[in-house]
Amino acid sequence: MKNVSSYILILVAVLATTFSCKDQVTSKSANENTTISDAHPKLILTAQGVKDIRAQLGTIPIFDNTLAKVKEEIDAEIEAGIEVPIPKDYSGGYTHVQHKRNWVVLQKAGVLYQILGDEKYAKYVKDMLMEYEALYKTLPLHPKTRSYARGKLFWQCLNDSNWLVYVSQAYDCIYNYLSEEERSKLETNLFRPFADHISIDSPQFYQRVHNHSTWGNAAVGMIGLVMNDQELIDRALYGIKDLKLDATKKDDDGGFLNKDGKAGFLANIEEPFSPDGYYNEGPYYQRYAMYPFLIFAEGLHNVKPELKIFEYKDGVLLKSINALLNLSDADGDFFPLNDGQKGMSYYNSALVTAVDISYHYGDQDPGLLSIAKEQNQVLLDDSGLAVALGIKNGKEEPFNKKSINLSDGPNGTQGGVAILRNQDIELVFKYAAQGSSHGHYDKLSYSLYEKGEEILQDYGLARFVNIEQKGGGNYLKENKTWAKQTIAHNTLIQNETSHFNANYDIGSQHHSVLHYFSSENENVKVASAKESNAYPGTEMLRTMAIIKDEDFEKPYLLDIMKVTSASTQQYDFPFYYFGQVLQTNFEYKTKETLKALGSKNGYQHLYLEATAKANSDNSKFSWFSNNKFYTLTTVTNHKDELLFTRIGANDPEFNLRRDPALILRTRNSKNKTFVSVIESHGSYSPVTESAVNSKSNIKELKVVLDTEAYTAVQLTNIKGNTKLFITANTNASKEAKHNITINDKNYEWSGSYYFN
Amino acid sequence: MKNVSSYILILVAVLATTFSCKDQVTSKSANENTTISDAHPKLILTAQGVKDIRAQLGTIPIFDNTLAKVKEEIDAEIEAGIEVPIPKDYSGGYTHVQHKRNWVVLQKAGVLYQILGDEKYAKYVKDMLMEYEALYKTLPLHPKTRSYARGKLFWQCLNDSNWLVYVSQAYDCIYNYLSEEERSKLETNLFRPFADHISIDSPQFYQRVHNHSTWGNAAVGMIGLVMNDQELIDRALYGIKDLKLDATKKDDDGGFLNKDGKAGFLANIEEPFSPDGYYNEGPYYQRYAMYPFLIFAEGLHNVKPELKIFEYKDGVLLKSINALLNLSDADGDFFPLNDGQKGMSYYNSALVTAVDISYHYGDQDPGLLSIAKEQNQVLLDDSGLAVALGIKNGKEEPFNKKSINLSDGPNGTQGGVAILRNQDIELVFKYAAQGSSHGHYDKLSYSLYEKGEEILQDYGLARFVNIEQKGGGNYLKENKTWAKQTIAHNTLIQNETSHFNANYDIGSQHHSVLHYFSSENENVKVASAKESNAYPGTEMLRTMAIIKDEDFEKPYLLDIMKVTSASTQQYDFPFYYFGQVLQTNFEYKTKETLKALGSKNGYQHLYLEATAKANSDNSKFSWFSNNKFYTLTTVTNHKDELLFTRIGANDPEFNLRRDPALILRTRNSKNKTFVSVIESHGSYSPVTESAVNSKSNIKELKVVLDTEAYTAVQLTNIKGNTKLFITANTNASKEAKHNITINDKNYEWSGSYYFN
């Protein structure tokens, strides 16, 4: 912090001495331009924005700090000199990392030129762009061949597009600094061929509805906006004109290249976002896709305000930011739905963009200011200025994440994701559509969190992003053989096969269906959804509730999975816990040698560590993780088995984490209702060595009624107090009136569920 | 904090209104007493101390805050009422927890009475003591039979002693509040029989040199000081008069009960502490033993100043506090040597006692104030007042932990523990004696830390202290079958047997020997030690250096283990890393089924996950843990194998953590010099998804000379720069002059090692 503070001082000094210079820059652009949309900068920074920022500098701490850090970073880069190597490596390799670094540096140097008015930044950008111009015109396709769409600077067009999205901004910032001749040289030899390569030359990459294409569209569109090239802008918005791709072709990840012919930026907004702003691939990829969506939208807003891009599809771009923020745990880490790498969070720079843009172009939600403050940086543009001023003026309020239901699908009719929150407990319940090529086969799966820690985990992806030693930083084969398979998730597996047989084409045709969602009651939050296609002939109805009961220390999870099938099946029902086995009320026997639990569909990756027969009506399992206690109480019968497993079998390169699970297994069942409660209770301090509330508070969990229409579960705690939860399995509308008798007692209520 | 603040306000108000009451209390004691040593309180709080504290209250924030929290805690207890149940449970069970709670509450309530002068606290203490009096006289031995020395309130005398150490203080605080008759009743029916039970009736517990006995001694001595009972005081200081125990008997943990007849508090200071203040069982048990040592010493200092207890054995009690603080990592967690539970730290209340007493009765080291500030509480006595005033007066300085060598053994001649520190890297190298009954068979073992995180771990103990579900919170059988065995540690294992055959009697007769320790050079810290008895006929000389080299990002560990044997052996050399395998330069093959690596000596608990043959002169292994990169480079030849293992085999109750190791194995070797470097390098951010410096900086590690007199290791980094480290294997004195030729080049130096 000392460094930053002293930089601010220096910065203020620098500003004081460069005000003449600033005027010069402004007047220069004023001289050359006539209309607003022709003035530069115009794309992200605007001429007026630069003026406003300069007027506030030194009085807006978060902006000043960000600027000081960027200045420090870029000054060091300028000091170190320009490096534009001949492309050679995959992700994580030297040339990849260097070109990636360069796009960041170019964009930032451009901004510094505008805000500080110091020509050394403009010169630096120009010099590096000229090196790129000299290099690019000599480049064949990138020598690495693994991608379905090879770039020139990078092994895949995706990264080339990343480059252009950033570098367009840099070009815009120094546009007026360059001579017409220089601009012509860059546009002719670098920018236009670059835009053509990632679009016309790579339609399999560009002409799709996919996060890759969004980057491509934004890249082409942004350079088009800077160059005022309507053809490029149209290509960005609507796709390559008159081009239709083979609808049956697939990309590296197994996703269809272009099944329905849709393409372009607007289609990419239309398709993947639900009306609630849920992005069909999940939050990890939404975060990745967010930057091109928002930065291009900001550019369109600035240069083509008539498009009203932020109002497009009922304002879905801004809604999606709210959805994304809600798809994070208490620490701001995104829930790792589908192919999501754990640890990605709203501290990612794409989310700085998202939060600042959402605040500025949205309705100035004061909750966003508290996230911006945690992020501790802002965009160095008009929206960042707005956020900095909001914080400076003390407008911030906590960003309250609530229980929320986010529909999936372009029209919001393809299932969704429900998040139930109460106090520190968060449940993420996924009943969405396939999630494009990054989707997992995990219908009605869930993960459970407490204060940002996983109680029951979703594995996430099998990949070490950008760690070259692990498969070049790319998807590992275990992503397909393990992470995507159903057994890797907390949901039902039938006959050791994955949902839809892990067939992408079939999975993509279906989605689960919301049964009901209810979050009005302060103490009881419920989400219920159905899945009928994952296993033809088998229906699953899962009702999950987070319940705050005064007899319990913390809210608990009640999970009712009602399975009905036309024929006899084996059902597996895993709980991916963490930490140490503490206690069970069933006798298990550990294995002397560990073998894989199965041979395919992910089962080949599980070691079987111990087995048990359920010997009572409730099987109880307590575990200990991160100095907290947890207990699973699940309804069982004598046909049920309990398997302790651990991930790691058939993993020849140690790509998988050795994480444990308890799997409840039932053989030869048709209909089976799995009823479980997960309690988080108590804590342990290794400093005081005291264990507090280390035992379950549940005496008995009992299904007292289970019909086509209703499932009723009675929970008796150790004090002997009972609670009854009845869920309506068929008519669950808010208005529906119910009247049933259980054990001679009458229950009458209206709505989806009864709890008392 | 708001609560605490408002409590302080209330507190000040309470004090204002109770000053008359205070005077009353003071005058009451003044009336009854004549000499200082007869006045009460006198044991820990003193009459003068109480006066001084009252004079400063409200002006010493850390003291005021501690007092406010204690008041809040005890007021709630008084509100809740007294519970003195009939003893029944093991650790973690209800009656155990309640009696444990009571001793804390009694001690605190006594202090509050003295400081605040409010009689409600005295009455509460009196009432509870009377309930104990009524109960105790009816009690048989505790019904649980597992202990070698059963208590009456608790299942073991140890806990009964804990109780009396605290309750003596409470009794002292309300001594003058009680009538003579009441005191007589308590002393006759409760305190004296209590003291007799834990001493005369339980000599196998009391008459020893052992941390249990220290508690017993302190308990008997402290109640003796309060009651002014010279016989009890003498029994505390010197043991039970004229009693000799069978020298061959052992306790539950396999330790000798009393081999040499020594007993009593002074013998307990004499024996386990080395002159450097190292406690022979290691820091975890030192922390546990510390409280009775220091609190009884404080009492002796106050009541029997003529004993000069803090000067005893050259001031070893205060030195031991400094040693203990140095035996903690960057987070303040103690290194888990021997039976140590991870997570125990200097935030433990025993360390509040230690730090405050060390400051007050020692030389007011300003570094201790910074630890006290982190602890955020002080003792509510004279020493806590001194610390609070020191902090208030801004005297605190950082507590700098340096590289330090701590001798073991009563005379400092039984090996020791060396801690090498440079920047964020800490090496703990153990070449100590057996460590009493809590010792592990791990001669010349080490663990390595970075910023408080384990790079290479020591397993610690196999126990979940006070977690009743795991073996009643006591030692698990895996502590003996796994945690104590040599294979559980980062050291050499010969022929799959443990050091000394894991025989306690033999292990107790030996210790390793310091070869040299050098920490003067800012960049090179070295510790070297020999072990000749762990495997008769085999000598091990291990030289470990933490080296800061400008070509490396962080200091690295150079480890030279020179083994010479009279006959052919199999050597195993494990590295207990954490996290994910990233890369190796050797080809390994994972196992399809996992089997135990062996059948005994801890090997039965290791699964063999993969095997490899070393196929180059350097075997390299990189791993990824907690978003950091690590690489082992180790010198190998074609006879060497590499085994990937994981703990957890033959663990029928899931008592062990599933932690991995890489084991370097050499069969049919006589002499073998293991030379390894561990680098910590770079980092990964899951938010930016960038991997920095993810690869080893070492090109080649080579033994260029290995004779009886010298071992020379040449390290070449990827820039091609080489460094040479030569260690003197025989004459390593500081003064020794060396002159040798390696590859035609001459090296001349004086001292233990050469590095350049």
mmCIF file of C-alpha atoms in Angstrom, chain A residues 479-700:
data_model
loop_
_atom_site.group_PDB
_atom_site.id
_atom_site.type_symbol
_atom_site.label_atom_id
_atom_site.label_comp_id
_atom_site.label_asym_id
_atom_site.label_seq_id
_atom_site.Cartn_x
_atom_site.Cartn_y
_atom_site.Cartn_z
ATOM 1 C CA ASN A 479 -12.778 -34.265 -18.042
ATOM 2 C CA LYS A 480 -14.753 -36.490 -20.350
ATOM 3 C CA THR A 481 -14.207 -39.824 -18.615
ATOM 4 C CA TRP A 482 -14.795 -38.454 -15.119
ATOM 5 C CA ALA A 483 -15.861 -34.845 -14.596
ATOM 6 C CA LYS A 484 -18.711 -34.802 -17.103
ATOM 7 C CA GLN A 485 -20.093 -38.190 -16.079
ATOM 8 C CA THR A 486 -23.089 -38.365 -13.799
ATOM 9 C CA ILE A 487 -21.314 -40.326 -11.048
ATOM 10 C CA ALA A 488 -19.071 -37.300 -10.529
ATOM 11 C CA HIS A 489 -22.100 -35.387 -9.225
ATOM 12 C CA ASN A 490 -24.498 -35.415 -6.316
ATOM 13 C CA THR A 491 -27.448 -36.863 -8.185
ATOM 14 C CA LEU A 492 -29.037 -40.177 -9.158
ATOM 15 C CA ILE A 493 -27.196 -42.688 -11.304
ATOM 16 C CA GLN A 494 -29.143 -45.588 -12.757
ATOM 17 C CA ASN A 495 -27.422 -48.879 -13.592
ATOM 18 C CA GLU A 496 -23.995 -47.250 -13.540
ATOM 19 C CA THR A 497 -24.703 -45.270 -16.700
ATOM 20 C CA SER A 498 -24.684 -41.521 -17.122
ATOM 21 C CA HIS A 499 -27.699 -39.409 -17.921
ATOM 22 C CA PHE A 500 -28.518 -39.595 -21.639
ATOM 23 C CA ASN A 501 -25.757 -42.206 -21.814
ATOM 24 C CA ALA A 502 -23.469 -39.168 -21.826
ATOM 25 C CA ASN A 503 -24.572 -38.571 -25.396
ATOM 26 C CA TYR A 504 -24.302 -34.884 -26.200
ATOM 27 C CA ASP A 505 -26.763 -34.934 -29.077
ATOM 28 C CA ILE A 506 -29.461 -36.493 -26.934
ATOM 29 C CA GLY A 507 -28.634 -34.467 -23.858
ATOM 30 C CA SER A 508 -28.878 -31.286 -25.869
ATOM 31 C CA GLN A 509 -32.479 -32.068 -26.787
ATOM 32 C CA HIS A 510 -33.678 -32.130 -23.196
ATOM 33 C CA HIS A 511 -33.812 -30.163 -20.013
ATOM 34 C CA SER A 512 -35.282 -30.659 -16.572
ATOM 35 C CA VAL A 513 -38.480 -28.887 -15.617
ATOM 36 C CA LEU A 514 -39.134 -26.667 -12.649
ATOM 37 C CA HIS A 515 -41.793 -28.128 -10.399
ATOM 38 C CA TYR A 516 -41.852 -25.225 -7.964
ATOM 39 C CA PHE A 517 -39.643 -22.655 -6.310
ATOM 40 C CA SER A 518 -40.534 -20.945 -3.099
ATOM 41 C CA SER A 519 -38.424 -18.459 -1.169
ATOM 42 C CA GLU A 520 -41.011 -16.238 0.503
ATOM 43 C CA ASN A 521 -40.923 -18.002 3.859
ATOM 44 C CA GLU A 522 -38.003 -16.733 5.878
ATOM 45 C CA ASN A 523 -37.327 -20.141 7.403
ATOM 46 C CA VAL A 524 -38.123 -22.490 4.538
ATOM 47 C CA LYS A 525 -36.708 -22.159 1.028
ATOM 48 C CA VAL A 526 -37.676 -24.866 -1.426
ATOM 49 C CA ALA A 527 -36.848 -25.772 -5.010
ATOM 50 C CA SER A 528 -38.330 -28.759 -6.757
ATOM 51 C CA ALA A 529 -37.717 -30.019 -10.278
ATOM 52 C CA LYS A 530 -38.408 -33.001 -12.512
ATOM 53 C CA GLU A 531 -36.318 -34.937 -14.934
ATOM 54 C CA SER A 532 -37.947 -37.466 -17.257
ATOM 55 C CA ASN A 533 -35.467 -37.908 -20.075
ATOM 56 C CA ALA A 534 -32.105 -38.653 -18.499
ATOM 57 C CA TYR A 535 -33.129 -42.299 -18.157
ATOM 58 C CA PRO A 536 -36.043 -43.116 -20.475
ATOM 59 C CA GLY A 537 -38.744 -44.828 -18.455
ATOM 60 C CA THR A 538 -37.531 -43.380 -15.192
ATOM 61 C CA GLU A 539 -38.843 -40.206 -13.614
ATOM 62 C CA MET A 540 -36.998 -38.233 -10.969
ATOM 63 C CA LEU A 541 -38.612 -35.566 -8.891
ATOM 64 C CA ARG A 542 -36.213 -33.852 -6.527
ATOM 65 C CA THR A 543 -37.374 -31.461 -3.867
ATOM 66 C CA MET A 544 -34.687 -29.673 -1.903
ATOM 67 C CA ALA A 545 -35.338 -27.440 1.061
ATOM 68 C CA ILE A 546 -33.107 -25.360 3.268
ATOM 69 C CA ILE A 547 -34.885 -25.175 6.583
ATOM 70 C CA LYS A 548 -34.155 -22.981 9.557
ATOM 71 C CA ASP A 549 -35.583 -24.631 12.664
ATOM 72 C CA GLU A 550 -35.112 -23.045 16.080
ATOM 73 C CA ASP A 551 -34.148 -26.433 17.535
ATOM 74 C CA PHE A 552 -31.166 -26.604 15.183
ATOM 75 C CA GLU A 553 -27.983 -24.620 15.377
ATOM 76 C CA LYS A 554 -27.898 -23.912 11.647
ATOM 77 C CA PRO A 555 -30.262 -24.318 8.700
ATOM 78 C CA TYR A 556 -30.257 -27.882 7.381
ATOM 79 C CA LEU A 557 -30.842 -29.366 3.946
ATOM 80 C CA LEU A 558 -33.800 -31.667 3.412
ATOM 81 C CA ASP A 559 -33.486 -33.592 0.164
ATOM 82 C CA ILE A 560 -36.318 -35.697 -1.251
ATOM 83 C CA MET A 561 -35.505 -37.525 -4.477
ATOM 84 C CA LYS A 562 -38.533 -39.475 -5.660
ATOM 85 C CA VAL A 563 -37.673 -41.946 -8.371
ATOM 86 C CA THR A 564 -40.271 -43.937 -10.267
ATOM 87 C CA SER A 565 -39.426 -46.411 -12.955
ATOM 88 C CA ALA A 566 -41.216 -48.795 -15.232
ATOM 89 C CA SER A 567 -38.678 -51.526 -14.591
ATOM 90 C CA THR A 568 -36.123 -52.741 -12.082
ATOM 91 C CA GLN A 569 -32.939 -50.740 -11.719
ATOM 92 C CA GLN A 570 -29.858 -50.213 -9.627
ATOM 93 C CA TYR A 571 -29.712 -46.715 -8.183
ATOM 94 C CA ASP A 572 -26.590 -44.993 -6.876
ATOM 95 C CA PHE A 573 -26.905 -41.828 -4.865
ATOM 96 C CA PRO A 574 -23.581 -40.160 -3.960
ATOM 97 C CA PHE A 575 -22.624 -37.608 -1.359
ATOM 98 C CA TYR A 576 -19.287 -35.957 -2.183
ATOM 99 C CA TYR A 577 -18.184 -34.891 1.268
ATOM 100 C CA PHE A 578 -14.731 -33.660 2.333
ATOM 101 C CA GLY A 579 -12.479 -34.586 5.205
ATOM 102 C CA GLN A 580 -12.488 -37.421 7.702
ATOM 103 C CA VAL A 581 -15.061 -40.089 8.473
ATOM 104 C CA LEU A 582 -16.096 -39.489 12.064
ATOM 105 C CA GLN A 583 -18.884 -41.904 12.866
ATOM 106 C CA THR A 584 -21.549 -44.079 11.285
ATOM 107 C CA ASN A 585 -24.473 -45.944 12.789
ATOM 108 C CA PHE A 586 -23.859 -48.790 10.348
ATOM 109 C CA GLU A 587 -21.001 -51.240 10.336
ATOM 110 C CA TYR A 588 -18.708 -50.917 7.375
ATOM 111 C CA LYS A 589 -15.850 -53.070 6.308
ATOM 112 C CA THR A 590 -12.852 -51.524 4.623
ATOM 113 C CA LYS A 591 -11.240 -53.274 1.658
ATOM 114 C CA GLU A 592 -7.802 -54.753 1.881
ATOM 115 C CA THR A 593 -7.020 -53.900 -1.728
ATOM 116 C CA LEU A 594 -8.645 -51.071 -3.594
ATOM 117 C CA LYS A 595 -10.231 -51.739 -6.951
ATOM 118 C CA ALA A 596 -12.231 -49.598 -9.313
ATOM 119 C CA LEU A 597 -15.944 -49.612 -8.591
ATOM 120 C CA GLY A 598 -16.755 -50.133 -12.256
ATOM 121 C CA SER A 599 -15.223 -50.129 -15.685
ATOM 122 C CA LYS A 600 -16.871 -47.208 -17.428
ATOM 123 C CA ASN A 601 -19.040 -44.069 -17.227
ATOM 124 C CA GLY A 602 -16.775 -42.584 -14.580
ATOM 125 C CA TYR A 603 -17.027 -45.608 -12.284
ATOM 126 C CA GLN A 604 -13.585 -46.695 -13.470
ATOM 127 C CA HIS A 605 -12.201 -43.662 -11.628
ATOM 128 C CA LEU A 606 -13.638 -44.540 -8.214
ATOM 129 C CA TYR A 607 -11.847 -46.761 -5.757
ATOM 130 C CA LEU A 608 -14.119 -48.714 -3.450
ATOM 131 C CA GLU A 609 -12.728 -48.216 0.057
ATOM 132 C CA ALA A 610 -15.420 -49.794 2.215
ATOM 133 C CA THR A 611 -18.883 -51.313 2.037
ATOM 134 C CA ALA A 612 -21.778 -51.657 4.424
ATOM 135 C CA LYS A 613 -25.321 -52.962 4.572
ATOM 136 C CA ALA A 614 -27.851 -50.522 5.882
ATOM 137 C CA ASN A 615 -29.148 -52.062 9.076
ATOM 138 C CA SER A 616 -31.656 -49.536 10.308
ATOM 139 C CA ASP A 617 -34.365 -47.220 9.031
ATOM 140 C CA ASN A 618 -31.975 -44.314 9.172
ATOM 141 C CA SER A 619 -28.379 -44.558 8.136
ATOM 142 C CA LYS A 620 -26.258 -41.889 9.739
ATOM 143 C CA PHE A 621 -22.842 -40.699 8.671
ATOM 144 C CA SER A 622 -20.876 -37.956 10.411
ATOM 145 C CA TRP A 623 -17.755 -36.376 9.069
ATOM 146 C CA PHE A 624 -15.261 -33.751 10.072
ATOM 147 C CA SER A 625 -13.878 -31.168 7.697
ATOM 148 C CA ASN A 626 -12.150 -27.837 8.186
ATOM 149 C CA ASN A 627 -12.828 -28.033 11.897
ATOM 150 C CA LYS A 628 -16.560 -28.362 11.432
ATOM 151 C CA PHE A 629 -18.928 -31.277 11.984
ATOM 152 C CA TYR A 630 -21.454 -32.572 9.477
ATOM 153 C CA THR A 631 -24.021 -35.336 9.581
ATOM 154 C CA LEU A 632 -26.004 -37.066 6.886
ATOM 155 C CA THR A 633 -29.163 -38.818 8.022
ATOM 156 C CA THR A 634 -30.761 -40.791 5.226
ATOM 157 C CA VAL A 635 -33.745 -43.094 5.104
ATOM 158 C CA THR A 636 -32.673 -46.645 4.261
ATOM 159 C CA ASN A 637 -34.000 -50.165 4.232
ATOM 160 C CA HIS A 638 -32.405 -53.595 4.353
ATOM 161 C CA LYS A 639 -31.911 -53.625 0.563
ATOM 162 C CA ASP A 640 -29.633 -50.618 0.712
ATOM 163 C CA GLU A 641 -25.870 -50.651 0.668
ATOM 164 C CA LEU A 642 -23.440 -47.915 1.567
ATOM 165 C CA LEU A 643 -20.177 -47.560 -0.316
ATOM 166 C CA PHE A 644 -17.199 -45.453 0.678
ATOM 167 C CA THR A 645 -15.348 -44.432 -2.458
ATOM 168 C CA ARG A 646 -12.440 -42.270 -3.427
ATOM 169 C CA ILE A 647 -11.620 -40.706 -6.779
ATOM 170 C CA GLY A 648 -8.331 -41.683 -8.373
ATOM 171 C CA ALA A 649 -8.566 -45.091 -10.022
ATOM 172 C CA ASN A 650 -7.396 -45.445 -13.625
ATOM 173 C CA ASP A 651 -5.764 -42.081 -13.454
ATOM 174 C CA PRO A 652 -2.397 -42.750 -15.093
ATOM 175 C CA GLU A 653 -1.165 -39.164 -14.826
ATOM 176 C CA PHE A 654 -2.550 -38.229 -11.420
ATOM 177 C CA ASN A 655 -4.946 -35.779 -13.007
ATOM 178 C CA LEU A 656 -7.732 -36.266 -10.488
ATOM 179 C CA ARG A 657 -8.084 -35.161 -6.884
ATOM 180 C CA ARG A 658 -8.335 -37.982 -4.335
ATOM 181 C CA ASP A 659 -11.688 -36.851 -2.961
ATOM 182 C CA PRO A 660 -14.064 -39.140 -1.075
ATOM 183 C CA ALA A 661 -17.753 -39.914 -1.372
ATOM 184 C CA LEU A 662 -20.367 -41.976 0.374
ATOM 185 C CA ILE A 663 -22.677 -43.658 -2.121
ATOM 186 C CA LEU A 664 -26.059 -45.022 -1.154
ATOM 187 C CA ARG A 665 -26.812 -47.955 -3.460
ATOM 188 C CA THR A 666 -30.094 -49.768 -4.004
ATOM 189 C CA ARG A 667 -30.317 -52.771 -6.269
ATOM 190 C CA ASN A 668 -33.442 -54.173 -7.863
ATOM 191 C CA SER A 669 -35.636 -51.193 -7.234
ATOM 192 C CA LYS A 670 -38.356 -49.727 -9.334
ATOM 193 C CA ASN A 671 -39.626 -46.893 -7.236
ATOM 194 C CA LYS A 672 -37.448 -45.442 -4.548
ATOM 195 C CA THR A 673 -37.654 -42.223 -2.596
ATOM 196 C CA PHE A 674 -34.316 -41.083 -1.251
ATOM 197 C CA VAL A 675 -34.846 -38.840 1.760
ATOM 198 C CA SER A 676 -31.866 -37.244 3.417
ATOM 199 C CA VAL A 677 -30.977 -34.447 5.743
ATOM 200 C CA ILE A 678 -27.565 -32.825 5.829
ATOM 201 C CA GLU A 679 -26.754 -30.968 9.000
ATOM 202 C CA SER A 680 -23.776 -28.715 9.534
ATOM 203 C CA HIS A 681 -23.232 -28.456 13.253
ATOM 204 C CA GLY A 682 -20.718 -27.261 15.749
ATOM 205 C CA SER A 683 -17.052 -26.674 15.404
ATOM 206 C CA TYR A 684 -13.666 -27.684 16.686
ATOM 207 C CA SER A 685 -10.792 -25.479 17.682
ATOM 208 C CA PRO A 686 -7.326 -27.019 17.466
ATOM 209 C CA VAL A 687 -6.140 -24.197 19.711
ATOM 210 C CA THR A 688 -8.527 -24.780 22.594
ATOM 211 C CA GLU A 689 -9.034 -28.425 21.565
ATOM 212 C CA SER A 690 -12.700 -28.170 22.337
ATOM 213 C CA ALA A 691 -15.405 -29.791 20.227
ATOM 214 C CA VAL A 692 -18.719 -27.965 20.301
ATOM 215 C CA ASN A 693 -22.035 -29.519 19.227
ATOM 216 C CA SER A 694 -20.284 -32.375 17.497
ATOM 217 C CA LYS A 695 -23.331 -34.616 17.165
ATOM 218 C CA SER A 696 -26.405 -34.772 14.993
ATOM 219 C CA ASN A 697 -29.557 -33.183 16.321
ATOM 220 C CA ILE A 698 -31.802 -35.675 14.527
ATOM 221 C CA LYS A 699 -33.326 -38.674 16.240
ATOM 222 C CA GLU A 700 -35.418 -39.940 13.386
#
